[in-house]
C-alpha positions as CSV (number, residue, x, y, z in Angstrom):
1,P,-231.3,-35.1,-15.7
2,T,-228.0,-34.9,-13.3
3,H,-229.8,-36.9,-10.8
4,A,-230.9,-39.6,-13.4
5,Y,-227.3,-40.0,-14.8
6,I,-225.8,-40.4,-11.5
7,R,-228.5,-43.2,-10.8
8,N,-227.5,-44.7,-14.0
9,M,-223.9,-44.4,-13.3
10,R,-224.5,-46.4,-9.8
11,V,-226.6,-49.2,-11.7
12,L,-224.0,-49.7,-14.7
13,P,-221.3,-51.0,-12.9
14,T,-223.0,-53.5,-11.1
15,A,-224.7,-54.9,-14.1
16,T,-221.5,-55.2,-16.1
17,L,-219.2,-56.2,-13.6
18,A,-219.0,-59.9,-14.2
19,A,-218.6,-59.3,-18.2
20,A,-215.9,-56.8,-17.2
21,A,-214.1,-58.9,-15.0
22,A,-214.3,-61.7,-17.6
23,A,-212.7,-59.6,-20.3
24,S,-209.8,-58.2,-18.4
25,T,-209.2,-61.9,-17.3
26,L,-208.9,-62.8,-20.8
27,L,-206.7,-59.9,-21.8
28,L,-204.5,-60.5,-19.1
29,L,-204.0,-64.2,-20.1
30,A,-203.4,-63.4,-23.7
31,H,-200.8,-61.0,-22.7
32,A,-199.4,-63.6,-20.5
33,S,-199.6,-66.1,-23.4
34,V,-197.3,-63.9,-25.5
35,T,-194.9,-63.2,-22.7
36,S,-194.6,-66.8,-21.7
37,R,-194.1,-67.9,-25.4
38,R,-190.9,-65.7,-25.3
39,L,-190.0,-67.7,-22.3
40,A,-191.3,-71.2,-22.8
41,L,-187.8,-72.4,-24.0
42,P,-185.2,-70.6,-22.4
43,S,-182.3,-73.1,-22.9
44,L,-182.4,-72.4,-26.7
45,P,-179.9,-69.9,-28.1
46,A,-181.6,-67.2,-30.4
47,K,-182.7,-68.0,-33.6
48,P,-180.0,-67.8,-36.5
49,A,-180.5,-66.3,-39.6
50,A,-180.1,-69.5,-41.3
51,A,-182.7,-71.2,-39.1
52,A,-185.1,-68.5,-39.7
53,A,-185.0,-68.8,-43.3
54,A,-185.5,-72.5,-43.0
55,T,-188.7,-72.1,-41.1
56,S,-190.0,-69.0,-43.1
57,T,-192.3,-71.6,-44.7
58,V,-194.4,-71.9,-41.6
59,R,-195.4,-68.3,-41.5
60,V,-197.6,-68.4,-44.7
61,L,-199.7,-65.4,-45.1
62,R,-203.5,-65.8,-45.8
63,R,-202.8,-63.7,-49.0
64,D,-200.5,-66.2,-50.4
65,V,-203.4,-68.4,-50.6
66,P,-205.8,-67.6,-53.5
67,V,-209.1,-66.6,-52.3
68,M,-211.2,-69.4,-54.2
69,E,-208.9,-72.1,-52.7
70,R,-209.5,-70.5,-49.1
71,M,-213.0,-70.8,-49.6
72,R,-213.0,-74.3,-50.6
73,R,-210.9,-75.4,-47.7
74,R,-213.2,-73.4,-45.5
75,R,-216.4,-75.3,-46.8
76,A,-214.4,-78.6,-46.4
77,R,-213.9,-78.1,-42.8
78,Q,-217.3,-76.9,-42.2
79,V,-218.7,-80.1,-43.4
80,G,-216.1,-82.1,-41.5
81,A,-214.1,-83.2,-44.5
82,F,-210.3,-83.4,-43.7
83,T,-208.1,-81.7,-46.1
84,P,-205.1,-83.4,-47.6
85,P,-201.6,-82.1,-47.5
86,R,-201.2,-79.4,-50.1
87,A,-198.3,-81.4,-52.0
88,S,-200.9,-84.1,-52.8
89,W,-203.8,-81.6,-54.1
90,G,-204.5,-82.5,-57.5
91,A,-201.2,-84.5,-58.0
92,P,-201.4,-87.1,-60.8
93,R,-201.1,-90.8,-59.7
94,T,-198.5,-92.2,-61.6
95,I,-198.6,-95.6,-60.4
96,A,-202.8,-95.8,-60.6
97,A,-203.3,-99.5,-61.0
98,A,-199.8,-100.9,-60.0
99,A,-200.8,-101.3,-56.3
100,S,-203.7,-102.4,-54.4
101,S,-204.6,-102.1,-51.0
102,S,-203.5,-104.1,-47.9
103,S,-206.9,-105.7,-47.9
104,S,-206.2,-107.9,-51.0
105,S,-207.0,-111.6,-50.0
106,S,-204.0,-114.0,-49.6
107,S,-205.8,-116.3,-52.0
108,S,-205.5,-114.0,-55.1
109,S,-202.2,-113.7,-56.9
110,P,-200.2,-110.8,-56.4
111,K,-199.2,-108.7,-59.5
112,N,-196.2,-107.1,-57.8
113,Q,-193.9,-106.9,-55.0
114,L,-195.9,-104.7,-52.9
115,E,-198.9,-107.0,-53.4
116,W,-196.9,-109.8,-52.0
117,I,-195.5,-108.3,-49.2
118,T,-198.9,-107.1,-48.1
119,Q,-200.0,-110.6,-48.1
120,H,-197.5,-111.4,-45.6
121,S,-197.1,-108.0,-43.3
122,E,-198.9,-104.9,-42.8
123,I,-197.3,-101.9,-44.4
124,I,-197.0,-98.4,-42.6
125,P,-195.9,-95.5,-44.4
126,D,-193.7,-93.0,-42.8
127,A,-195.4,-90.2,-44.4
128,F,-198.8,-88.5,-43.7
129,S,-200.1,-89.0,-47.4
130,M,-199.3,-91.3,-50.1
131,E,-198.9,-89.1,-53.3
132,G,-198.7,-91.0,-56.4
133,V,-199.6,-94.5,-55.1
134,D,-202.9,-96.2,-55.1
135,Y,-202.4,-97.6,-51.6
136,T,-204.4,-97.2,-48.9
137,P,-202.4,-97.9,-45.3
138,R,-204.3,-99.1,-42.4
139,S,-202.2,-97.7,-39.7
140,G,-200.3,-94.2,-39.0
141,T,-198.0,-92.8,-36.9
142,V,-197.4,-89.4,-35.0
143,S,-193.8,-87.9,-34.1
144,G,-192.1,-84.8,-33.9
145,N,-190.4,-85.3,-37.3
146,L,-193.7,-85.9,-38.6
147,I,-195.4,-82.7,-37.5
148,L,-192.3,-80.7,-38.7
149,R,-192.8,-81.7,-42.1
150,L,-196.5,-81.1,-42.0
151,M,-195.7,-77.4,-40.9
152,D,-193.4,-77.3,-44.0
153,V,-196.1,-78.5,-46.2
154,E,-199.5,-77.1,-45.1
155,G,-198.1,-73.8,-43.6
156,F,-201.0,-71.3,-42.8
157,D,-203.6,-74.1,-43.2
158,F,-201.6,-76.4,-40.6
159,I,-201.7,-73.2,-38.0
160,E,-205.2,-72.6,-38.7
161,D,-206.5,-76.3,-38.5
162,E,-204.2,-78.0,-35.8
163,I,-202.2,-75.4,-34.2
164,R,-204.6,-73.0,-33.1
165,P,-207.0,-75.7,-31.7
166,A,-204.1,-76.9,-29.6
167,M,-203.3,-73.4,-28.6
168,T,-207.3,-73.0,-27.2
169,A,-207.0,-76.2,-25.6
170,T,-204.0,-75.5,-23.7
171,M,-205.2,-71.8,-22.7
172,T,-208.4,-73.5,-21.5
173,D,-206.0,-75.9,-19.1
174,A,-204.4,-72.9,-17.9
175,M,-207.4,-71.1,-16.8
176,F,-208.6,-74.0,-14.7
177,D,-205.2,-75.4,-13.5
178,G,-203.0,-72.8,-13.2
179,Y,-200.5,-70.7,-15.7
180,I,-197.3,-72.3,-15.8
181,P,-195.4,-70.8,-18.6
182,E,-192.5,-73.3,-18.8
183,K,-194.9,-76.0,-19.2
184,R,-197.4,-74.3,-21.7
185,I,-195.4,-75.3,-24.9
186,K,-195.0,-79.1,-23.9
187,S,-198.7,-79.2,-23.2
188,E,-199.7,-77.5,-26.5
189,R,-197.4,-80.2,-28.5
190,R,-199.2,-83.1,-26.8
191,H,-202.6,-81.5,-27.7
192,L,-201.1,-81.1,-31.2
193,Y,-200.2,-84.8,-31.4
194,A,-203.8,-85.8,-30.4
195,I,-205.2,-83.7,-33.0
196,V,-203.3,-85.1,-35.9
197,A,-203.8,-88.4,-34.4
198,S,-207.5,-87.8,-34.7
199,K,-207.2,-86.9,-38.3
200,I,-205.1,-89.9,-39.2
201,L,-207.6,-92.0,-37.8
202,K,-210.3,-90.9,-40.0
203,R,-208.1,-91.9,-43.0
204,V,-207.0,-95.5,-41.7
205,S,-208.9,-98.6,-40.2
206,G,-206.4,-99.5,-37.8
207,K,-204.3,-98.0,-35.0
208,V,-202.0,-95.0,-34.6
209,S,-198.7,-94.9,-32.5
210,I,-197.8,-91.6,-31.0
211,E,-194.2,-91.0,-30.0
212,I,-193.9,-89.8,-26.4
213,D,-191.3,-87.1,-25.2
214,P,-188.0,-88.8,-25.8
215,R,-186.9,-86.5,-22.7
216,V,-188.3,-88.7,-20.4
217,A,-186.8,-91.9,-21.8
218,H,-184.6,-92.6,-18.4
219,D,-187.2,-91.9,-15.8
220,T,-190.1,-94.1,-15.0
221,A,-192.5,-92.1,-13.1
222,K,-192.1,-89.2,-15.9
223,T,-192.9,-91.8,-18.4
224,L,-195.9,-92.9,-16.6
225,E,-197.0,-89.1,-16.4
226,E,-196.3,-88.5,-20.0
227,V,-198.2,-91.3,-21.6
228,R,-201.2,-90.7,-19.2
229,V,-201.4,-87.1,-19.8
230,L,-201.1,-87.8,-23.7
231,A,-203.8,-90.2,-23.2
232,S,-206.3,-87.8,-21.6
233,D,-205.6,-85.2,-24.4
234,C,-206.3,-88.0,-27.0
235,K,-209.8,-88.5,-25.1
236,R,-210.8,-84.9,-25.3
237,V,-210.6,-85.1,-29.0
238,G,-212.7,-88.3,-29.0
239,I,-210.1,-91.1,-29.5
240,D,-210.8,-94.3,-28.1
241,V,-207.3,-94.5,-26.4
242,K,-207.4,-98.3,-25.7
243,E,-208.5,-99.5,-29.0
244,K,-207.2,-96.9,-31.6
245,I,-203.7,-95.8,-29.9
246,I,-200.3,-97.1,-29.6
247,F,-197.8,-95.4,-27.2
248,K,-194.2,-95.3,-28.7
249,I,-191.7,-95.5,-25.8
250,P,-188.0,-95.8,-26.1
251,A,-186.7,-99.3,-25.1
252,T,-184.4,-98.1,-22.0
253,R,-184.8,-99.9,-19.1
254,E,-187.1,-97.4,-17.5
255,G,-189.1,-97.4,-20.5
256,I,-189.7,-100.8,-20.5
257,S,-190.7,-100.8,-16.9
258,A,-193.1,-98.0,-17.6
259,A,-194.4,-100.0,-20.3
260,G,-195.2,-102.9,-18.1
261,T,-197.1,-100.9,-15.9
262,L,-199.1,-99.1,-18.3
263,T,-199.7,-102.5,-20.2
264,K,-201.2,-104.1,-16.9
265,Q,-202.7,-101.3,-15.0
266,D,-204.0,-98.5,-17.4
267,G,-204.7,-101.2,-20.5
268,F,-202.7,-99.1,-23.1
269,C,-200.9,-100.5,-26.0
270,C,-197.2,-99.7,-25.8
271,Q,-194.5,-99.9,-28.7
272,M,-191.1,-100.1,-27.6
273,T,-189.1,-98.0,-30.2
274,H,-185.2,-97.7,-30.4
275,V,-184.9,-101.9,-30.2
276,Y,-181.3,-102.9,-31.1
277,S,-180.7,-106.0,-29.5
278,L,-182.4,-109.2,-28.7
279,A,-181.9,-108.6,-25.0
280,Q,-184.0,-105.5,-25.3
281,A,-186.9,-107.2,-27.1
282,I,-186.7,-110.4,-24.7
283,A,-187.0,-107.8,-21.7
284,A,-189.8,-106.0,-23.5
285,T,-191.8,-109.0,-24.5
286,E,-191.4,-110.5,-20.8
287,K,-193.5,-107.0,-19.6
288,G,-196.3,-107.9,-22.2
289,V,-196.0,-105.0,-24.2
290,A,-197.8,-104.8,-27.4
291,V,-195.3,-104.3,-30.2
292,V,-191.5,-104.2,-30.4
293,Q,-189.6,-102.1,-33.2
294,P,-186.1,-103.1,-34.2
295,Y,-184.4,-100.8,-36.7
296,I,-182.5,-102.6,-39.7
297,G,-180.7,-99.9,-41.4
298,R,-179.3,-98.2,-38.1
299,V,-177.9,-101.6,-36.8
300,N,-176.4,-102.2,-40.0
301,D,-174.8,-98.9,-40.0
302,W,-173.3,-99.6,-36.4
303,H,-171.9,-102.9,-37.3
304,K,-170.2,-101.3,-40.3
305,T,-168.1,-99.0,-38.2
306,H,-167.6,-101.3,-35.0
307,Q,-167.0,-104.8,-36.7
308,E,-163.4,-104.9,-35.3
309,K,-163.9,-103.0,-32.3
310,N,-166.3,-104.5,-30.0
311,A,-167.2,-108.1,-29.4
312,D,-170.8,-107.4,-29.8
313,A,-170.4,-106.5,-33.4
314,V,-169.5,-110.0,-34.1
315,E,-172.6,-111.6,-32.8
316,Y,-174.3,-111.6,-36.5
317,A,-171.0,-111.7,-38.3
318,A,-172.2,-114.8,-40.4
319,S,-174.9,-112.6,-41.9
320,S,-174.2,-110.0,-44.7
321,N,-177.1,-108.0,-43.4
322,P,-177.1,-107.9,-39.3
323,G,-180.4,-105.8,-39.1
324,V,-182.6,-108.4,-40.9
325,E,-180.8,-110.9,-38.8
326,L,-181.9,-109.0,-35.5
327,V,-185.2,-108.9,-36.9
328,R,-185.2,-112.8,-37.6
329,C,-183.9,-113.7,-34.1
330,I,-186.5,-111.6,-32.6
331,Y,-189.3,-113.2,-34.7
332,N,-188.2,-116.5,-33.9
333,Y,-187.8,-115.9,-30.2
334,V,-191.3,-114.5,-29.9
335,K,-193.1,-117.2,-31.9
336,N,-191.1,-120.0,-30.1
337,E,-192.0,-118.6,-26.8
338,N,-195.6,-118.1,-27.8
339,K,-195.4,-114.4,-27.1
340,D,-198.2,-112.1,-27.8
341,T,-195.8,-109.2,-28.6
342,K,-195.9,-108.0,-32.3
343,I,-192.9,-107.3,-34.5
344,M,-192.7,-103.9,-36.4
345,A,-189.4,-103.6,-38.4
346,A,-188.4,-100.0,-39.2
347,S,-185.4,-98.2,-40.9
348,I,-186.1,-100.2,-43.9
349,R,-183.8,-98.5,-46.5
350,T,-184.3,-100.9,-49.7
351,P,-186.7,-102.7,-51.5
352,E,-184.6,-106.1,-50.7
353,D,-184.8,-105.2,-46.8
354,A,-188.7,-105.2,-47.1
355,L,-188.7,-108.4,-48.9
356,A,-186.4,-109.8,-46.6
357,V,-188.5,-109.2,-43.5
358,A,-191.9,-110.1,-44.9
359,G,-193.6,-112.0,-42.6
360,V,-193.0,-109.6,-39.3
361,D,-196.4,-108.1,-38.4
362,F,-195.7,-104.6,-39.4
363,M,-193.2,-102.7,-41.3
364,V,-192.5,-98.9,-41.6
365,V,-191.6,-98.3,-45.1
366,S,-190.9,-95.0,-47.0
367,P,-193.1,-93.7,-49.9
368,A,-190.3,-94.0,-52.2
369,I,-189.6,-97.9,-51.5
370,I,-193.4,-98.5,-51.5
371,K,-193.6,-97.1,-55.2
372,T,-190.4,-99.1,-56.4
373,L,-192.2,-102.2,-54.8
374,A,-195.5,-101.5,-56.5
375,L,-193.8,-101.0,-59.8
376,S,-191.4,-104.4,-59.5
377,D,-192.5,-107.6,-61.1
378,V,-193.7,-110.2,-58.4
379,S,-191.1,-112.5,-60.1
380,G,-188.4,-110.8,-57.9
381,A,-190.1,-111.7,-54.6
382,P,-188.6,-114.6,-52.6
383,D,-190.4,-117.9,-52.4
384,N,-190.5,-118.1,-48.8
385,S,-189.5,-115.7,-46.0
386,I,-186.2,-116.0,-44.3
387,L,-188.1,-115.4,-41.0
388,G,-189.3,-118.8,-40.7
389,E,-185.8,-120.4,-40.7
390,H,-184.7,-121.9,-37.2
391,V,-182.5,-119.9,-35.2
392,E,-180.6,-121.6,-32.0
393,F,-180.0,-119.1,-29.5
394,N,-177.2,-119.6,-26.8
395,P,-177.5,-118.3,-23.1
396,R,-175.6,-115.6,-23.7
397,E,-178.0,-114.4,-26.4
398,L,-181.3,-114.8,-24.1
399,Q,-180.2,-112.8,-20.9
400,T,-181.6,-109.4,-20.4
401,E,-179.0,-108.2,-17.5
402,E,-177.0,-106.3,-20.5
403,F,-178.6,-104.8,-23.5
404,G,-175.2,-104.7,-25.3
405,Q,-172.8,-102.0,-26.5
406,I,-175.0,-101.5,-29.6
407,A,-177.9,-101.0,-28.1
408,E,-176.4,-98.7,-25.5
409,D,-174.7,-96.5,-28.1
410,L,-177.7,-96.2,-30.5
411,L,-180.3,-95.8,-27.7
412,E,-178.4,-92.6,-26.5
413,S,-177.6,-91.2,-30.1
414,E,-181.4,-91.7,-31.3
415,I,-182.9,-90.5,-28.2
416,K,-180.8,-87.3,-28.8
417,R,-182.1,-87.2,-32.5
418,S,-185.6,-87.4,-31.4
419,T,-185.1,-84.9,-28.7
420,D,-183.8,-82.6,-31.0
421,A,-186.8,-83.0,-33.5
422,V,-189.2,-82.3,-30.2
423,E,-187.0,-79.3,-29.1
424,K,-187.3,-77.7,-32.9
425,L,-191.0,-78.4,-32.9
426,E,-191.4,-76.8,-29.4
427,Y,-189.3,-73.9,-30.7
428,N,-191.5,-73.4,-34.2
429,L,-194.7,-73.6,-31.9
430,A,-193.6,-70.7,-30.0
431,N,-192.4,-68.5,-32.7
432,T,-195.4,-69.6,-35.2
433,A,-198.0,-68.5,-32.6
434,L,-196.3,-65.1,-32.0
435,G,-195.9,-64.5,-35.7
436,T,-199.7,-65.1,-36.3
437,M,-201.3,-63.7,-33.4
């Protein structure tokens, strides 16, 4: 028996060596994952008590969700159904028949202001769901702020359905490409964007725009790398990138240059965001980008505070709404020069602004304004859009050597705002993973 035992001991390690080695490797990687997440964002200070309380809803325990509800969600995921955000479950449709989808034909008579606008422009809600409005958007968007709102609304479900798959994909990359702690959370964020985009594409028939990392906005080479890696992540989740994804790139000089390369060499659709001057829009259209995105409300804010301090502030002094006037100028330039670039108006803060820019290709509108438009009688809509009114440009307005003070100021402040949102998201990803492992 003793000799038999020894023989078995000699055979056993050989038979199980591969499995034991694999198990040891996974344990080491798991340990490294936890350690690296604590070091992933070394520049951030310790999380204060107020911030911890603000993000406590992210760590929703499974016991907080009723058992039958968890079973229903699990069955929905198994059959491929997409679970809507928790806030919209069972919510009453307060405007059940007030608004129609954007597929309404132009020949039908609009019954409200929302229908009137959708006959001229495509509306993109700046939210994941349209609770309380019978309106079906055709396009969607993914950004750091949207992900943060989803984490707050969906809590544990979002961790299980979106964050964990992103963690798994990132761990797989680490096993094959090498483990680099400082890049881990950034990679996980990109995977998460791709997963959320794939879910939105199941709801819409058009494209989804994805915000790139704003921290690379002033570096052409890093912008190219960021977009190409993000495109690869989208392909891994089954997205046809060239047909379904638009990459949102800040309209810095470096960003516009990178967008031109991505458009011509890679065949990607690029959207220049943070457009605050005609010069930026002209520079982008000359590169052949797919979309330029001017911001009405932010332009108005800047003009209110700079009207007597800077020459650029009097450029649209004759208009009571400089933001709308900027959209009108960009629209006229694009149409007069026969450019293929589309215009997406954003930072629309009132129904009046939405009505004023009807005729642009796209407009990003909040659910609150969409509801107001759906409940407003069509008699309040203008007979014609002001966008078609002729605009005379002087040589100074058509130059692209300088973007203007308004563009310089707002580019920096809004890129910083976007950066803060992305860093907060990465911070939450690290802490959420630690809290649920």
